[in-house]
Every structure is written in structure tokens, then in C-alpha cells.
Amino acid sequence: MPGMENETYIEYKKLEEEWNKHIKQTANCERFVLLVEELVGSHLNQVQDQRAIIKYWLDFMNYMSKEEIVNVAKHYIMNETKLDHLDDITYNLSKKWNEKGNFTSLKEVLNEMSLVLKESRMEMMNNEINNLKDELKEVKLLFVK
């Protein structure tokens, strides 16, 4: 029986070689290449038309596009991170307040809070600037095409 498995394997390999040879002969001609190019071009046109129709209907029905949903998700994640950071800061500040419990520590706490808010504001401005730069790059790419 082991000989039969080997013979079957050899037959399959021969058949595979014949099919590969036939496929290479069929695909290795100018007519085939031009036909594939035409089909791929047609497919891309259909995809672009479908996307335009979908975008039109989303705009018409006042729904968000995929890009807008991604933007909202990014902002949500950034805001959640900032909220966690502020939560940690307020916890630490209240902990310090409970330890000291006098008006001089209140001044220190307010100064720390002021510094934290300034840092957060600068970080938000930098993020907004980076987002605007990214959008500008995308707009430039649209005009380059």
C-alpha cells in the first residue's frame, strides 16, 4: 500500500505541473494582460461609484460617514484618557489636603491644580494643532492627485 500513496502523489504532481504550464501559457500573452487590466479598471470604477452613492445617501439621511465615526472614536479615547488623568490628580490633591488640612496646603493645592490645567490646555492645543496638520496633509493629497 505505501507504493500506492507515492504513485498517487507523483500523479498529482504531474497533473499540477500540466495545469501550471497551461495557466502560464494562457496568462503570458498581451491579450490576457489587457483583458485583466480592463476588468480591474472596471471593478475600481464600480467601487468608486458605489462609495460615492453610499456617501451621498449618508449625507442625505444625515448619518455619519466612516471617517467621522473614526474621528469621534479618537476624540472619545483622548477625552477618556484626560479624564482618567484628571481623576488621578484630584485624588492625589484630596489625599494631600486630608494629610495637611490647613489653608497653606490649600494654596499649594490650588497652585498644583493651576499647573495641571495649564499643562492640559497646552496638550490639548498641541493635539489640535497636530490634528489640523494631519487634515492639511490629507487636503494636500487630494489636490496632488
PDB file of C-alpha atoms in Angstrom, residues 17-139:
ATOM      1  CA  GLU A  17       2.756  20.727 -13.491  1.00  0.00           C
ATOM      2  CA  GLU A  18       0.493  20.372 -16.547  1.00  0.00           C
ATOM      3  CA  TRP A  19      -2.077  22.783 -15.114  1.00  0.00           C
ATOM      4  CA  ASN A  20       0.603  25.303 -14.124  1.00  0.00           C
ATOM      5  CA  LYS A  21       2.062  25.097 -17.629  1.00  0.00           C
ATOM      6  CA  HIS A  22      -1.357  25.672 -19.188  1.00  0.00           C
ATOM      7  CA  ILE A  23      -2.130  28.593 -16.842  1.00  0.00           C
ATOM      8  CA  LYS A  24       1.240  30.212 -17.572  1.00  0.00           C
ATOM      9  CA  GLN A  25       0.693  29.855 -21.324  1.00  0.00           C
ATOM     10  CA  THR A  26      -2.769  31.381 -21.066  1.00  0.00           C
ATOM     11  CA  ALA A  27      -1.739  34.267 -18.790  1.00  0.00           C
ATOM     12  CA  ASN A  28       1.510  35.034 -20.572  1.00  0.00           C
ATOM     13  CA  CYS A  29       0.070  36.881 -23.529  1.00  0.00           C
ATOM     14  CA  GLU A  30      -0.739  40.517 -24.228  1.00  0.00           C
ATOM     15  CA  ARG A  31      -4.434  39.863 -24.823  1.00  0.00           C
ATOM     16  CA  PHE A  32      -4.868  38.317 -21.358  1.00  0.00           C
ATOM     17  CA  VAL A  33      -2.985  41.166 -19.665  1.00  0.00           C
ATOM     18  CA  LEU A  34      -5.119  43.774 -21.448  1.00  0.00           C
ATOM     19  CA  LEU A  35      -8.303  41.934 -20.504  1.00  0.00           C
ATOM     20  CA  VAL A  36      -7.282  41.740 -16.837  1.00  0.00           C
ATOM     21  CA  GLU A  37      -6.324  45.441 -16.885  1.00  0.00           C
ATOM     22  CA  GLU A  38      -9.726  46.326 -18.317  1.00  0.00           C
ATOM     23  CA  LEU A  39     -11.555  44.174 -15.757  1.00  0.00           C
ATOM     24  CA  VAL A  40      -9.610  45.627 -12.811  1.00  0.00           C
ATOM     25  CA  GLY A  41     -10.220  49.164 -14.088  1.00  0.00           C
ATOM     26  CA  SER A  42     -13.922  48.435 -14.451  1.00  0.00           C
ATOM     27  CA  HIS A  43     -14.037  46.978 -10.951  1.00  0.00           C
ATOM     28  CA  LEU A  44     -12.297  50.046  -9.478  1.00  0.00           C
ATOM     29  CA  ASN A  45     -14.768  52.333 -11.242  1.00  0.00           C
ATOM     30  CA  GLN A  46     -17.667  50.343  -9.808  1.00  0.00           C
ATOM     31  CA  VAL A  47     -16.175  50.545  -6.306  1.00  0.00           C
ATOM     32  CA  GLN A  48     -15.704  54.320  -6.610  1.00  0.00           C
ATOM     33  CA  ASP A  49     -19.277  54.726  -7.880  1.00  0.00           C
ATOM     34  CA  GLN A  50     -20.617  52.606  -5.015  1.00  0.00           C
ATOM     35  CA  ARG A  51     -18.679  54.664  -2.459  1.00  0.00           C
ATOM     36  CA  ALA A  52     -19.967  57.913  -3.969  1.00  0.00           C
ATOM     37  CA  ILE A  53     -23.552  56.630  -3.830  1.00  0.00           C
ATOM     38  CA  ILE A  54     -23.133  55.480  -0.219  1.00  0.00           C
ATOM     39  CA  LYS A  55     -21.612  58.840   0.759  1.00  0.00           C
ATOM     40  CA  TYR A  56     -24.463  60.686  -0.966  1.00  0.00           C
ATOM     41  CA  TRP A  57     -27.087  58.658   0.893  1.00  0.00           C
ATOM     42  CA  LEU A  58     -25.302  59.028   4.216  1.00  0.00           C
ATOM     43  CA  ASP A  59     -25.176  62.789   3.703  1.00  0.00           C
ATOM     44  CA  PHE A  60     -28.794  62.873   2.505  1.00  0.00           C
ATOM     45  CA  MET A  61     -30.033  60.939   5.542  1.00  0.00           C
ATOM     46  CA  ASN A  62     -27.747  62.988   7.811  1.00  0.00           C
ATOM     47  CA  TYR A  63     -25.775  59.953   9.016  1.00  0.00           C
ATOM     48  CA  MET A  64     -22.108  59.995   9.897  1.00  0.00           C
ATOM     49  CA  SER A  65     -19.542  58.658   7.448  1.00  0.00           C
ATOM     50  CA  LYS A  66     -16.870  56.128   8.387  1.00  0.00           C
ATOM     51  CA  GLU A  67     -14.252  58.883   8.709  1.00  0.00           C
ATOM     52  CA  GLU A  68     -16.471  60.928  11.020  1.00  0.00           C
ATOM     53  CA  ILE A  69     -17.120  57.903  13.234  1.00  0.00           C
ATOM     54  CA  VAL A  70     -13.380  57.240  13.449  1.00  0.00           C
ATOM     55  CA  ASN A  71     -12.812  60.878  14.435  1.00  0.00           C
ATOM     56  CA  VAL A  72     -15.449  60.661  17.166  1.00  0.00           C
ATOM     57  CA  ALA A  73     -13.882  57.447  18.481  1.00  0.00           C
ATOM     58  CA  LYS A  74     -10.427  59.067  18.582  1.00  0.00           C
ATOM     59  CA  HIS A  75     -11.769  62.088  20.464  1.00  0.00           C
ATOM     60  CA  TYR A  76     -13.636  59.816  22.878  1.00  0.00           C
ATOM     61  CA  ILE A  77     -10.479  57.853  23.664  1.00  0.00           C
ATOM     62  CA  MET A  78      -8.425  61.042  24.098  1.00  0.00           C
ATOM     63  CA  ASN A  79     -11.052  62.545  26.412  1.00  0.00           C
ATOM     64  CA  GLU A  80     -11.316  59.361  28.436  1.00  0.00           C
ATOM     65  CA  THR A  81      -7.546  59.372  28.926  1.00  0.00           C
ATOM     66  CA  LYS A  82      -7.610  63.013  30.002  1.00  0.00           C
ATOM     67  CA  LEU A  83     -10.483  62.331  32.395  1.00  0.00           C
ATOM     68  CA  ASP A  84      -8.570  59.452  33.982  1.00  0.00           C
ATOM     69  CA  HIS A  85      -5.534  61.700  34.345  1.00  0.00           C
ATOM     70  CA  LEU A  86      -7.593  64.458  35.987  1.00  0.00           C
ATOM     71  CA  ASP A  87      -9.240  61.901  38.263  1.00  0.00           C
ATOM     72  CA  ASP A  88      -5.821  60.739  39.444  1.00  0.00           C
ATOM     73  CA  ILE A  89      -4.751  64.317  40.040  1.00  0.00           C
ATOM     74  CA  THR A  90      -7.846  65.196  42.066  1.00  0.00           C
ATOM     75  CA  TYR A  91      -7.401  62.029  44.115  1.00  0.00           C
ATOM     76  CA  ASN A  92      -3.796  62.945  44.889  1.00  0.00           C
ATOM     77  CA  LEU A  93      -4.758  66.512  45.704  1.00  0.00           C
ATOM     78  CA  SER A  94      -7.542  65.433  48.059  1.00  0.00           C
ATOM     79  CA  LYS A  95      -5.150  62.994  49.692  1.00  0.00           C
ATOM     80  CA  LYS A  96      -2.648  65.817  50.284  1.00  0.00           C
ATOM     81  CA  TRP A  97      -5.434  68.052  51.565  1.00  0.00           C
ATOM     82  CA  ASN A  98      -6.528  65.427  54.070  1.00  0.00           C
ATOM     83  CA  GLU A  99      -2.955  64.981  55.259  1.00  0.00           C
ATOM     84  CA  LYS A 100      -2.259  68.684  55.829  1.00  0.00           C
ATOM     85  CA  GLY A 101      -5.743  70.112  56.380  1.00  0.00           C
ATOM     86  CA  ASN A 102      -4.852  73.801  56.615  1.00  0.00           C
ATOM     87  CA  PHE A 103      -5.064  76.913  54.443  1.00  0.00           C
ATOM     88  CA  THR A 104      -1.425  76.915  53.414  1.00  0.00           C
ATOM     89  CA  SER A 105      -1.918  73.493  51.862  1.00  0.00           C
ATOM     90  CA  LEU A 106      -4.993  74.861  50.054  1.00  0.00           C
ATOM     91  CA  LYS A 107      -2.755  77.400  48.335  1.00  0.00           C
ATOM     92  CA  GLU A 108      -0.341  74.631  47.349  1.00  0.00           C
ATOM     93  CA  VAL A 109      -3.196  72.501  46.058  1.00  0.00           C
ATOM     94  CA  LEU A 110      -4.594  75.381  44.009  1.00  0.00           C
ATOM     95  CA  ASN A 111      -1.154  76.127  42.574  1.00  0.00           C
ATOM     96  CA  GLU A 112      -0.720  72.474  41.610  1.00  0.00           C
ATOM     97  CA  MET A 113      -4.188  72.416  40.089  1.00  0.00           C
ATOM     98  CA  SER A 114      -3.382  75.570  38.108  1.00  0.00           C
ATOM     99  CA  LEU A 115      -0.193  73.997  36.755  1.00  0.00           C
ATOM    100  CA  VAL A 116      -2.025  70.814  35.819  1.00  0.00           C
ATOM    101  CA  LEU A 117      -4.737  72.754  33.999  1.00  0.00           C
ATOM    102  CA  LYS A 118      -2.133  74.788  32.120  1.00  0.00           C
ATOM    103  CA  GLU A 119      -0.375  71.587  31.067  1.00  0.00           C
ATOM    104  CA  SER A 120      -3.669  70.048  29.969  1.00  0.00           C
ATOM    105  CA  ARG A 121      -4.555  73.147  27.978  1.00  0.00           C
ATOM    106  CA  MET A 122      -1.164  73.123  26.240  1.00  0.00           C
ATOM    107  CA  GLU A 123      -1.530  69.424  25.497  1.00  0.00           C
ATOM    108  CA  MET A 124      -4.998  69.998  24.036  1.00  0.00           C
ATOM    109  CA  MET A 125      -3.696  72.853  21.885  1.00  0.00           C
ATOM    110  CA  ASN A 126      -0.810  70.706  20.649  1.00  0.00           C
ATOM    111  CA  ASN A 127      -3.205  67.857  19.828  1.00  0.00           C
ATOM    112  CA  GLU A 128      -5.494  70.238  17.960  1.00  0.00           C
ATOM    113  CA  ILE A 129      -2.539  71.650  16.017  1.00  0.00           C
ATOM    114  CA  ASN A 130      -1.398  68.122  15.132  1.00  0.00           C
ATOM    115  CA  ASN A 131      -4.925  67.208  14.014  1.00  0.00           C
ATOM    116  CA  LEU A 132      -5.082  70.309  11.834  1.00  0.00           C
ATOM    117  CA  LYS A 133      -1.686  69.450  10.332  1.00  0.00           C
ATOM    118  CA  ASP A 134      -2.904  65.932   9.545  1.00  0.00           C
ATOM    119  CA  GLU A 135      -6.067  67.299   7.924  1.00  0.00           C
ATOM    120  CA  LEU A 136      -3.988  69.749   5.902  1.00  0.00           C
ATOM    121  CA  LYS A 137      -1.804  66.870   4.669  1.00  0.00           C
ATOM    122  CA  GLU A 138      -4.931  64.970   3.617  1.00  0.00           C
ATOM    123  CA  VAL A 139      -6.256  68.007   1.747  1.00  0.00           C
TER     124      VAL A 139
END
